Tab-separated table of C-alpha atoms in Angstrom:
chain	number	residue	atom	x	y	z
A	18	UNK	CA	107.571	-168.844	153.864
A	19	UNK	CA	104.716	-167.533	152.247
A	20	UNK	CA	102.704	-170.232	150.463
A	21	UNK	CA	102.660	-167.590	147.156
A	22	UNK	CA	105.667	-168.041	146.011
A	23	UNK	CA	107.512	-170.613	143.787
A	24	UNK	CA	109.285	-173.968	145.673
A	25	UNK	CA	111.552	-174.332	143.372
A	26	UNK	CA	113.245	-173.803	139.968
A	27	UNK	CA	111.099	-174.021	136.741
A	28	UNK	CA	111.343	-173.041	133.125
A	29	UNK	CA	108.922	-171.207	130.563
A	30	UNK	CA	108.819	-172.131	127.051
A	31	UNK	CA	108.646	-169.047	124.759
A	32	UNK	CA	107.902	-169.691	121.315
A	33	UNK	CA	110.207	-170.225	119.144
A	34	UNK	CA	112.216	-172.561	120.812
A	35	UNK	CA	113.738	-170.112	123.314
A	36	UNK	CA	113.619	-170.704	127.242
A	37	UNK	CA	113.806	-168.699	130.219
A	38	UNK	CA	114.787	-170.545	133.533
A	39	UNK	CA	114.028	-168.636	136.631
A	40	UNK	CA	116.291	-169.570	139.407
A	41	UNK	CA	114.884	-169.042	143.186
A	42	UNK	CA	117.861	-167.945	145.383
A	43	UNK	CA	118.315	-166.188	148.826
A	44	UNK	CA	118.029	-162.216	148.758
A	45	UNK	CA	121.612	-161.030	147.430
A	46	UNK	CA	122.436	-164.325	146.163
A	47	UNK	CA	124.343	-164.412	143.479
A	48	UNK	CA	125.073	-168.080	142.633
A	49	UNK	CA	124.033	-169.184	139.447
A	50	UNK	CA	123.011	-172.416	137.636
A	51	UNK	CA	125.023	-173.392	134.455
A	52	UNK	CA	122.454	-176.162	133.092
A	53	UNK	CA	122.815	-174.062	129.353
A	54	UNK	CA	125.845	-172.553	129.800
A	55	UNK	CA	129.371	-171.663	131.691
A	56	UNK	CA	128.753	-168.037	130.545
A	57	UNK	CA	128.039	-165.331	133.288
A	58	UNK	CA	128.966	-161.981	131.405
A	59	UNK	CA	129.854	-162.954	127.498
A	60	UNK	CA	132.665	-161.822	126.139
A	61	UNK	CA	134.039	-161.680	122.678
A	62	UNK	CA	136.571	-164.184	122.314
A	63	UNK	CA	134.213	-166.714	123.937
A	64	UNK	CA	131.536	-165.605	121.206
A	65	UNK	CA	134.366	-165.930	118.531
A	66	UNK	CA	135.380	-169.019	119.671
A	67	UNK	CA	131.890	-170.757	119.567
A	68	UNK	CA	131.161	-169.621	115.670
A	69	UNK	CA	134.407	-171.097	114.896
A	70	UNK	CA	133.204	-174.182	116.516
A	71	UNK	CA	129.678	-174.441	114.492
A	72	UNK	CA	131.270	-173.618	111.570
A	73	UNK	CA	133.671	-176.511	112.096
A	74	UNK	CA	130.614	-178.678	113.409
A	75	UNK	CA	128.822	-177.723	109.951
A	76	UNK	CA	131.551	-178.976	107.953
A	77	UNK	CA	132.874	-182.436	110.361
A	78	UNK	CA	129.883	-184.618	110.334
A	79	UNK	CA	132.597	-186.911	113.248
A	80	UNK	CA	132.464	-183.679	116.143
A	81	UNK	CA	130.288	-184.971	118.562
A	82	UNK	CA	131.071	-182.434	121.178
A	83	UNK	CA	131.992	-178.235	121.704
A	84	UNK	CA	133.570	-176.496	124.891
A	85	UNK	CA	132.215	-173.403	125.949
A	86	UNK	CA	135.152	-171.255	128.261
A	87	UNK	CA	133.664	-168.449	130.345
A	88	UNK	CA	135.409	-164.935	130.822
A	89	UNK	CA	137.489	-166.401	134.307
A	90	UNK	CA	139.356	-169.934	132.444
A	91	UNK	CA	136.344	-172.486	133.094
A	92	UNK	CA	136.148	-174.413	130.548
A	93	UNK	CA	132.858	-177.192	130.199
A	94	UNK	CA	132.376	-180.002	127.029
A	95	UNK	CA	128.807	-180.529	126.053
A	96	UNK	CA	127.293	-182.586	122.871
A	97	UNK	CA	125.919	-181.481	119.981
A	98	UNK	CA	122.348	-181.306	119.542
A	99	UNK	CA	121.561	-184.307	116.430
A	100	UNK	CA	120.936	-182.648	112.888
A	101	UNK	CA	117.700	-184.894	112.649
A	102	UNK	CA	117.142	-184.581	108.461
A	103	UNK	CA	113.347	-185.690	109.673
A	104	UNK	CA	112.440	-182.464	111.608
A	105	UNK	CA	110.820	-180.765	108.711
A	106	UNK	CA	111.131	-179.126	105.646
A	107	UNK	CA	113.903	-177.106	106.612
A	108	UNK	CA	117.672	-178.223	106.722
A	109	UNK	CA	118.681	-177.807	110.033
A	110	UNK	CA	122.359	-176.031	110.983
A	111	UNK	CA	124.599	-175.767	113.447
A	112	UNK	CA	124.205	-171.915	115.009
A	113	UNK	CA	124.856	-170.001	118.328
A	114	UNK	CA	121.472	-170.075	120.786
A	115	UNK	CA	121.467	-167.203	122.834
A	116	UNK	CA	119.592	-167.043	126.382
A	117	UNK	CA	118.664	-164.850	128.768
A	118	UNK	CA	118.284	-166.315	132.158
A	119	UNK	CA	117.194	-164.410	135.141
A	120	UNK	CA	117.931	-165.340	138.545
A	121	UNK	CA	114.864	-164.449	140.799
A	122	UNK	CA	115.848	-163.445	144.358
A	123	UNK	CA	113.471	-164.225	147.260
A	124	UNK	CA	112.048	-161.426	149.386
A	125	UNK	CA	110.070	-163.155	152.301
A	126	UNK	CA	108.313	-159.685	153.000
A	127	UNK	CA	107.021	-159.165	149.890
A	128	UNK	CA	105.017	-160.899	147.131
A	129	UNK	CA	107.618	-159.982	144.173
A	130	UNK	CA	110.359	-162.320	143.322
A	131	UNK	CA	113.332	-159.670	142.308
A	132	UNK	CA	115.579	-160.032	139.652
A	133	UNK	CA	119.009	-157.726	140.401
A	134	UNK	CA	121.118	-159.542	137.265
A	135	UNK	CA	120.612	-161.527	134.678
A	136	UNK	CA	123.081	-163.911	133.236
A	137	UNK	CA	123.415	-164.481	129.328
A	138	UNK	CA	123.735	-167.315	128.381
A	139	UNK	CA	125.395	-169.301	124.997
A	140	UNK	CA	125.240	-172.754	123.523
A	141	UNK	CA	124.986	-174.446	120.055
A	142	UNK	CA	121.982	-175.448	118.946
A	143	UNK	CA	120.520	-177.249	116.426
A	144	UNK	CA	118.100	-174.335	113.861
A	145	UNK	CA	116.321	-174.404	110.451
A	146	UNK	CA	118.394	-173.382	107.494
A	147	UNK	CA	116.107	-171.062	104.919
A	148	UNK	CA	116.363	-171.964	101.337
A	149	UNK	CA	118.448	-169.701	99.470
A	150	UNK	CA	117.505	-166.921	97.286
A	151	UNK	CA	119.861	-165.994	94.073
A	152	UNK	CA	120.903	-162.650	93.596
A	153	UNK	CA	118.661	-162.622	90.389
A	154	UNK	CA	115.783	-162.035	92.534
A	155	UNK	CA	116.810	-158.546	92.316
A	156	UNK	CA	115.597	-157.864	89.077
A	157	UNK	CA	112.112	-158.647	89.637
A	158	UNK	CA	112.291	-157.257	93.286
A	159	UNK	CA	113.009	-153.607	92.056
A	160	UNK	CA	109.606	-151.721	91.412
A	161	UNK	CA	108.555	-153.166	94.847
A	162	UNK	CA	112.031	-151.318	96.097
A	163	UNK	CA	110.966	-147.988	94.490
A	164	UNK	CA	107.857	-147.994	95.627
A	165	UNK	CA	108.928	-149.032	99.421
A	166	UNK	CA	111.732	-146.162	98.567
A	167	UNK	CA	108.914	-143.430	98.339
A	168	UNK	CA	106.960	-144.708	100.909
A	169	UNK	CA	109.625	-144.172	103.754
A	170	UNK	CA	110.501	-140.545	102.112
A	171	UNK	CA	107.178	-139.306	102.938
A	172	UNK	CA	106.454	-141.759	106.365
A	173	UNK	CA	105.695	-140.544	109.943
A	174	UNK	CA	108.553	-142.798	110.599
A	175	UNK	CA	111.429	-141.115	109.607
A	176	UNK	CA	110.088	-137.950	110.483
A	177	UNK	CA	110.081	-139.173	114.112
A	178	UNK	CA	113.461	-140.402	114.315
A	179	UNK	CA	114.914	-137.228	112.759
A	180	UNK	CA	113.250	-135.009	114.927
A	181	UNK	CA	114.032	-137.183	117.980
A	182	UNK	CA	117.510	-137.360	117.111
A	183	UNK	CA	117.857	-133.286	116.232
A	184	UNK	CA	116.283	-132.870	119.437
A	185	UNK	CA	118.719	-135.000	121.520
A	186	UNK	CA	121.810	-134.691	119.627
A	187	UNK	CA	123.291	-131.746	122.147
A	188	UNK	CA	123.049	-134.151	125.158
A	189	UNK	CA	123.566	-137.753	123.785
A	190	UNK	CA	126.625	-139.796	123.814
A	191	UNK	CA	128.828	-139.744	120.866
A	192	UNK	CA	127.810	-142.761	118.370
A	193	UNK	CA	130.352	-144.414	116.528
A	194	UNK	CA	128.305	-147.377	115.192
A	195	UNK	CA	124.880	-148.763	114.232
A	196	UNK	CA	124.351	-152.087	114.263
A	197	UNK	CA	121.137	-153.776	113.145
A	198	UNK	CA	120.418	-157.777	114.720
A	199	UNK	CA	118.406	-159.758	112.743
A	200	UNK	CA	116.391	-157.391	110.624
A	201	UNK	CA	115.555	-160.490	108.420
A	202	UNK	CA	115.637	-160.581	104.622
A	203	UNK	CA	114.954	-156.783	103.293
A	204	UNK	CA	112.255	-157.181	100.595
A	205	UNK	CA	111.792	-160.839	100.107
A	206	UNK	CA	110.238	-161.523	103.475
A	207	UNK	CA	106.886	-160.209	102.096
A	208	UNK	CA	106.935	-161.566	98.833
A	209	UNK	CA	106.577	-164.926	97.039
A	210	UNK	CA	107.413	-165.917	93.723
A	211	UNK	CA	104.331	-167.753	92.059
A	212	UNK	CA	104.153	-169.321	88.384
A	213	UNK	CA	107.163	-167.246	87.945
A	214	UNK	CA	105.429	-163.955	88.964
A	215	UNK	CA	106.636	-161.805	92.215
A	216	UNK	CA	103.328	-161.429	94.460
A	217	UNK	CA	102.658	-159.421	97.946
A	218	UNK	CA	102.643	-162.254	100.213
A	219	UNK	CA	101.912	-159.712	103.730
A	220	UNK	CA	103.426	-156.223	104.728
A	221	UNK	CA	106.721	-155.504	104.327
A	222	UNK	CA	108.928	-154.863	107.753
A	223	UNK	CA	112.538	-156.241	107.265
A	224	UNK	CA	113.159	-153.191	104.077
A	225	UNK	CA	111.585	-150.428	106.094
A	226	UNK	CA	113.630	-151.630	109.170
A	227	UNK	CA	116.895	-151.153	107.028
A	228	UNK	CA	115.809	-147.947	106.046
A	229	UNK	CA	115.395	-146.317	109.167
A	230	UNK	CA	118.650	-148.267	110.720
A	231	UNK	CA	120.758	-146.154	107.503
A	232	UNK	CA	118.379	-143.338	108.106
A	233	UNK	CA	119.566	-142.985	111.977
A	234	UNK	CA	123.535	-143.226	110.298
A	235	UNK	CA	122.882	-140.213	108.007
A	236	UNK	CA	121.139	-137.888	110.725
A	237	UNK	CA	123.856	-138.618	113.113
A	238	UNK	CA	126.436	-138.027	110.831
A	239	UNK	CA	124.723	-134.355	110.304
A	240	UNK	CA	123.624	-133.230	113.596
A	241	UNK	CA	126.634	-135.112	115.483
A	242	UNK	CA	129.127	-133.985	112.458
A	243	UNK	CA	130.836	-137.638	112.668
A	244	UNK	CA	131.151	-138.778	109.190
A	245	UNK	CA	133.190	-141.679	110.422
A	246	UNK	CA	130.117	-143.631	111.511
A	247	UNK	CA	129.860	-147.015	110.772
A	248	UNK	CA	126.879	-149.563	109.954
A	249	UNK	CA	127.103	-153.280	110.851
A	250	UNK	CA	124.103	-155.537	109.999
A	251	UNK	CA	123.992	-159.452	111.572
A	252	UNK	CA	121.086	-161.929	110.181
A	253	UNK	CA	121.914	-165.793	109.822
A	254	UNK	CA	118.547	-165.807	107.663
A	255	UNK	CA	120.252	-163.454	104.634
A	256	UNK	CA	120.293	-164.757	101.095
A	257	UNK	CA	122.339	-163.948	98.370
A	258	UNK	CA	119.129	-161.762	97.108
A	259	UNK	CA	119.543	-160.499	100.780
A	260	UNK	CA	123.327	-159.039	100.158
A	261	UNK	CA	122.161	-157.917	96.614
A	262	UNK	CA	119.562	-155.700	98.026
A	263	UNK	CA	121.631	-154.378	100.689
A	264	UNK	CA	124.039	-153.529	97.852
A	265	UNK	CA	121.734	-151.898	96.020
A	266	UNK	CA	120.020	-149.634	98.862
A	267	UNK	CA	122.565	-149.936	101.066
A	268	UNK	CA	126.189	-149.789	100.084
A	269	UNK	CA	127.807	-148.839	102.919
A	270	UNK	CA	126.351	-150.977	105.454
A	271	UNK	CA	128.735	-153.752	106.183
A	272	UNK	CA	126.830	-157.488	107.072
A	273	UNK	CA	129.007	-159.491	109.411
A	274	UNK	CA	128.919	-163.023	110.296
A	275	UNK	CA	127.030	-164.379	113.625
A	276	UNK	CA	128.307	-163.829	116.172
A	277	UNK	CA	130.742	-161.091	114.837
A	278	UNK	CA	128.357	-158.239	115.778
A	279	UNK	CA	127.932	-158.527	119.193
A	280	UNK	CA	131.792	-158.802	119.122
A	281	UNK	CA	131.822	-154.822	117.706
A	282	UNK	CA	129.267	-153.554	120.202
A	283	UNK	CA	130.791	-151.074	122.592
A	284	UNK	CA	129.400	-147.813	124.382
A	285	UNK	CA	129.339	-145.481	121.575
A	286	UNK	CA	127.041	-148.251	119.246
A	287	UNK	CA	123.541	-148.001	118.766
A	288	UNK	CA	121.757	-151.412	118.374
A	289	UNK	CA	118.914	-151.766	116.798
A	290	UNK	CA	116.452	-154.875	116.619
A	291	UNK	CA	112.639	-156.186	116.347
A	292	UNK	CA	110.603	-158.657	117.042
A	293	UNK	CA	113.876	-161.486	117.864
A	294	UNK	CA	112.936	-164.737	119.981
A	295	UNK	CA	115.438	-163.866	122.496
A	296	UNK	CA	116.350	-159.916	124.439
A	297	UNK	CA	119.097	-159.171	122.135
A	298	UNK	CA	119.107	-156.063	123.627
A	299	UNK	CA	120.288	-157.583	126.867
A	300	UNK	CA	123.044	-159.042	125.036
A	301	UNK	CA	123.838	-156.051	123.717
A	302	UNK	CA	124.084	-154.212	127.247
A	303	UNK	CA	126.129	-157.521	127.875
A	304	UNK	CA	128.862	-156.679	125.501
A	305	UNK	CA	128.946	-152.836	125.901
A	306	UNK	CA	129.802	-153.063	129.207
A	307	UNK	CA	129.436	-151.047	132.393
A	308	UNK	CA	128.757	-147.768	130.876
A	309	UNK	CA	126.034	-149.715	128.147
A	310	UNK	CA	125.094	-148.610	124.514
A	311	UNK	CA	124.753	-145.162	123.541
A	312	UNK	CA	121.441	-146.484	121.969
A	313	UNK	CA	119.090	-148.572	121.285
A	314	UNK	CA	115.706	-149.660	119.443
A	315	UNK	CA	113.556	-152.165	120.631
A	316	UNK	CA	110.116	-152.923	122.725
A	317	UNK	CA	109.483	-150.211	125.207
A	318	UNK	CA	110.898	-150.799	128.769
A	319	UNK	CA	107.978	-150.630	130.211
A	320	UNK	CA	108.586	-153.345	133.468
A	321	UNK	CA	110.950	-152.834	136.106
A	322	UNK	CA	113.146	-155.853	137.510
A	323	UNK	CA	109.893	-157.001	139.638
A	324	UNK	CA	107.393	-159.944	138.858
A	325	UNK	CA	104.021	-160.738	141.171
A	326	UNK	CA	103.949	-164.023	141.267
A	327	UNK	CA	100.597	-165.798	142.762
A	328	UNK	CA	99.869	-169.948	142.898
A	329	UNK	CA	102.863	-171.880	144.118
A	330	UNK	CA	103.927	-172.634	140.797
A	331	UNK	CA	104.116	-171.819	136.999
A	332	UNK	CA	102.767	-174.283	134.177
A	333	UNK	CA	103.128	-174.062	130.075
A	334	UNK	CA	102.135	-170.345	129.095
A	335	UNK	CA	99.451	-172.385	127.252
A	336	UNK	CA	97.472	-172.371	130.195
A	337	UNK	CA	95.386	-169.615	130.704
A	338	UNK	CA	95.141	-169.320	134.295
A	339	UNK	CA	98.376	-168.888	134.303
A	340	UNK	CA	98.856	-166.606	131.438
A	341	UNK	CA	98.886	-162.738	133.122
A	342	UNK	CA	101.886	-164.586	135.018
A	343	UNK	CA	103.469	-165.605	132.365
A	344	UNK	CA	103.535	-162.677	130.299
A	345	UNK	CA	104.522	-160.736	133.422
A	346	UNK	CA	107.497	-162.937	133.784
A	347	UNK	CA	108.627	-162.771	129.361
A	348	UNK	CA	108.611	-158.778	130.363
A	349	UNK	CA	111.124	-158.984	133.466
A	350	UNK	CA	114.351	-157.144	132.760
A	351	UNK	CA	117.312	-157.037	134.422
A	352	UNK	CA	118.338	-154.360	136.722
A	353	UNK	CA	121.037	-153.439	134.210
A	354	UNK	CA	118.741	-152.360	131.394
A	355	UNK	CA	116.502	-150.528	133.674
A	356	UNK	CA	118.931	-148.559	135.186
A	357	UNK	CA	120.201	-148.225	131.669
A	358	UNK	CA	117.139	-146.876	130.417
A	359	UNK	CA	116.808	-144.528	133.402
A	360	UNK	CA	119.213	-142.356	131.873
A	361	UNK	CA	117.913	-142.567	128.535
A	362	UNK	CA	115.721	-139.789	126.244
A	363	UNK	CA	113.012	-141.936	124.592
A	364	UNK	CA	110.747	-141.919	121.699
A	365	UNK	CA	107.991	-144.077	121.107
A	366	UNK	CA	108.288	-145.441	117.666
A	367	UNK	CA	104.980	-144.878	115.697
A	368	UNK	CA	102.653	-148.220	114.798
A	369	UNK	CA	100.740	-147.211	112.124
A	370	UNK	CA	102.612	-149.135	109.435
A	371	UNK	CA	104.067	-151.797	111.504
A	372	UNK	CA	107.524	-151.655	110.704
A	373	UNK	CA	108.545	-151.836	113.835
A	374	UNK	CA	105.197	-153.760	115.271
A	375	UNK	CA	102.325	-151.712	117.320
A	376	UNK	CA	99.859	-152.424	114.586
A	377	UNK	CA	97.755	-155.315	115.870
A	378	UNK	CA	96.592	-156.397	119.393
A	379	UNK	CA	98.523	-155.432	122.062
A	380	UNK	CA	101.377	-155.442	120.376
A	381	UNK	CA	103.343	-152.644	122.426
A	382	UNK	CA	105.482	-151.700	119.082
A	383	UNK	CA	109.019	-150.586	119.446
A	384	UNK	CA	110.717	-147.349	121.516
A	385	UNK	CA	113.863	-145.477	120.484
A	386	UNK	CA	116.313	-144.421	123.542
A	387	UNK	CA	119.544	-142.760	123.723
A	388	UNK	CA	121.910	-142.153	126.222
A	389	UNK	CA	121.721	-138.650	127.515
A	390	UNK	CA	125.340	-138.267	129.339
A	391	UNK	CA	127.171	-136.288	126.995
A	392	UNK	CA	130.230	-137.551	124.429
């Protein structure tokens, strides 16, 4: 065995709380370690079932315990994480953790570990609860709407997508929904209330992010003539000034209840998403199924299902020797979204403003792809 490759299992931390466990196996294995979860391929009734459960955990301070069944009967008890009241500022909740865990196959000819599937896993975990926001925020909110209104008439931005999407319309699946995955709080992200006064607190992304999410529903509605399109929206962190917005700029996007989103994702939905601490997108694919989304926005594809790996093992990403390895690893994809994307038109979303990142460092910003096999 070639002394450049991993002995054995080990996990990477990736900030914010999220892990990725790579899982040495034989070439073509496909066992698969259920240390998080009994989950191979989600499904919706199993997502359904688990928000039922931390909404029950929220309210039952007695439930100890949850049961996670996967798509084939198995059904596995674990314990809830503690709701520690010491851990910070923050209130902590019971929500749905998703993970993406890769198993790595071994190729003894090669220095690449290979990752044909990934496995998505669920559990409960234990996350900060945001302090509320009351719908009165709107009030003082609204000239920094306006302005953020004009700004995205006459942006780069949505000149992009509509051209992209006039271009590709003749040729791209049939879309039936948009759904947006934590977007975060439109408008009040950016802002802070001081002394009574609304202040810029940074730039502005969650608003703009909305805007182009309902600006991709109104160009498909013209060049795809489908007026029937609908517009989902999932983000634990909303506030009632949140909804209020979205109300206001918004009206006919609907915002559904984690994990009720994924639940509505099939092949004719476009997802898009920025900047979350786990692949959503791979979720996404997850719940589309075999024929995947008919779209979707988020950082570019750019890696195939293949890793170099060199040292016999992988510490903290902290580490800087390590760190090229690392961050090759946090890029893997699974062989499903590659293929996916294979078949996919693609746009490179611009970075100038940052909306959907590219603006700083090497921040590789966000891509736009669509399925190009017909209705």
């Amino acid at each position: 065995m070639s002394s450049n490759v991993p002995d054995s299992s080990f996990t990477l931390s990736v900030p914010p709380g999220c892990k990725l466990t790579f899982n040495k196996a034989e070439p073509g294995s496909e066992s698969f370690d259920f240390t998080l979860s009994t989950s191979q391929f989600l499904h919706a009734n199993q997502l359904l079932d688990l928000g039922r459960q931390c909404d029950a955990a929220n309210n039952d301070d007695t439930m100890k315990e949850y049961t996670i069944v996967a798509l084939h009967g198995q059904a596995r008890t674990f314990t809830l994480p503690s709701l520690d009241p010491s851990a910070g500022k923050y209130r902590l909740v019971y929500r749905i953790a998703y993970r993406n865990v890769f198993q790595l196959c071994l190729d003894l000819n090669s220095k690449y570990l290979q990752g044909p599937k990934i496995r998505s896993a669920i559990c409960i975990a234990a996350e900060r609860q945001m302090p509320d926001e009351p719908p009165t925020l709107l009030e003082k909110l609204e000239p920094f709407l306006v302005t953020w209104d004009q700004q995205w008439r006459v942006s780069q931005l949505k000149k992009t997508i509509t051209e992209f999407l006039e271009e590709n319309a003749a040729g791209m699946r049939r879309v039936d929904k948009v759904i947006g995955i934590g977007l975060g709080r439109p408008g009040t992200h950016s802002l802070e209330l001081k002394n009574g006064i609304l202040t810029r607190d940074g730039d502005e992304h969650s608003y703009f992010q909305h805007l182009a999410m309902n600006h991709i529903v109104e160009t498909l509605r013209r060049v795809q003539d489908n007026a029937a399109i609908k517009t989902y929206v999932q983000e634990p962190a909303y506030s009632l000034a949140s909804k209020a917005i979205l109300h206001r700029s918004f009206p006919d996007i609907v915002t559904l209840d984690d994990p009720k989103a994924f639940c509505e994702i099939d092949r004719h939905t476009i997802v898009v998403q920025c900047h979350m601490p786990f692949d959503a997108a791979e979720i996404a694919l997850a719940m589309a199924g075999d024929d995947g989304l008919a779209g979707l926005i988020c950082a570019p594809i750019a890696e195939n299902h293949q890793a170099t790996v060199a040292g016999t093992q992988i510490s903290d990403h902290k580490d800087r020797s390590n760190r090229d390895i690392w961050y090759q690893l946090q890029r893997l994809c699974s062989t499903r979204k590659w293929q996916w994307k294979e078949q996919c038109a693609v746009q490179q979303l611009p970075g100038e403003d940052g909306w959907f990142g590219g603006k700083v460092g090497d921040d590789p910003g966000s891509a736009f792809y669509v399925r190009m096999d017909g209705p």
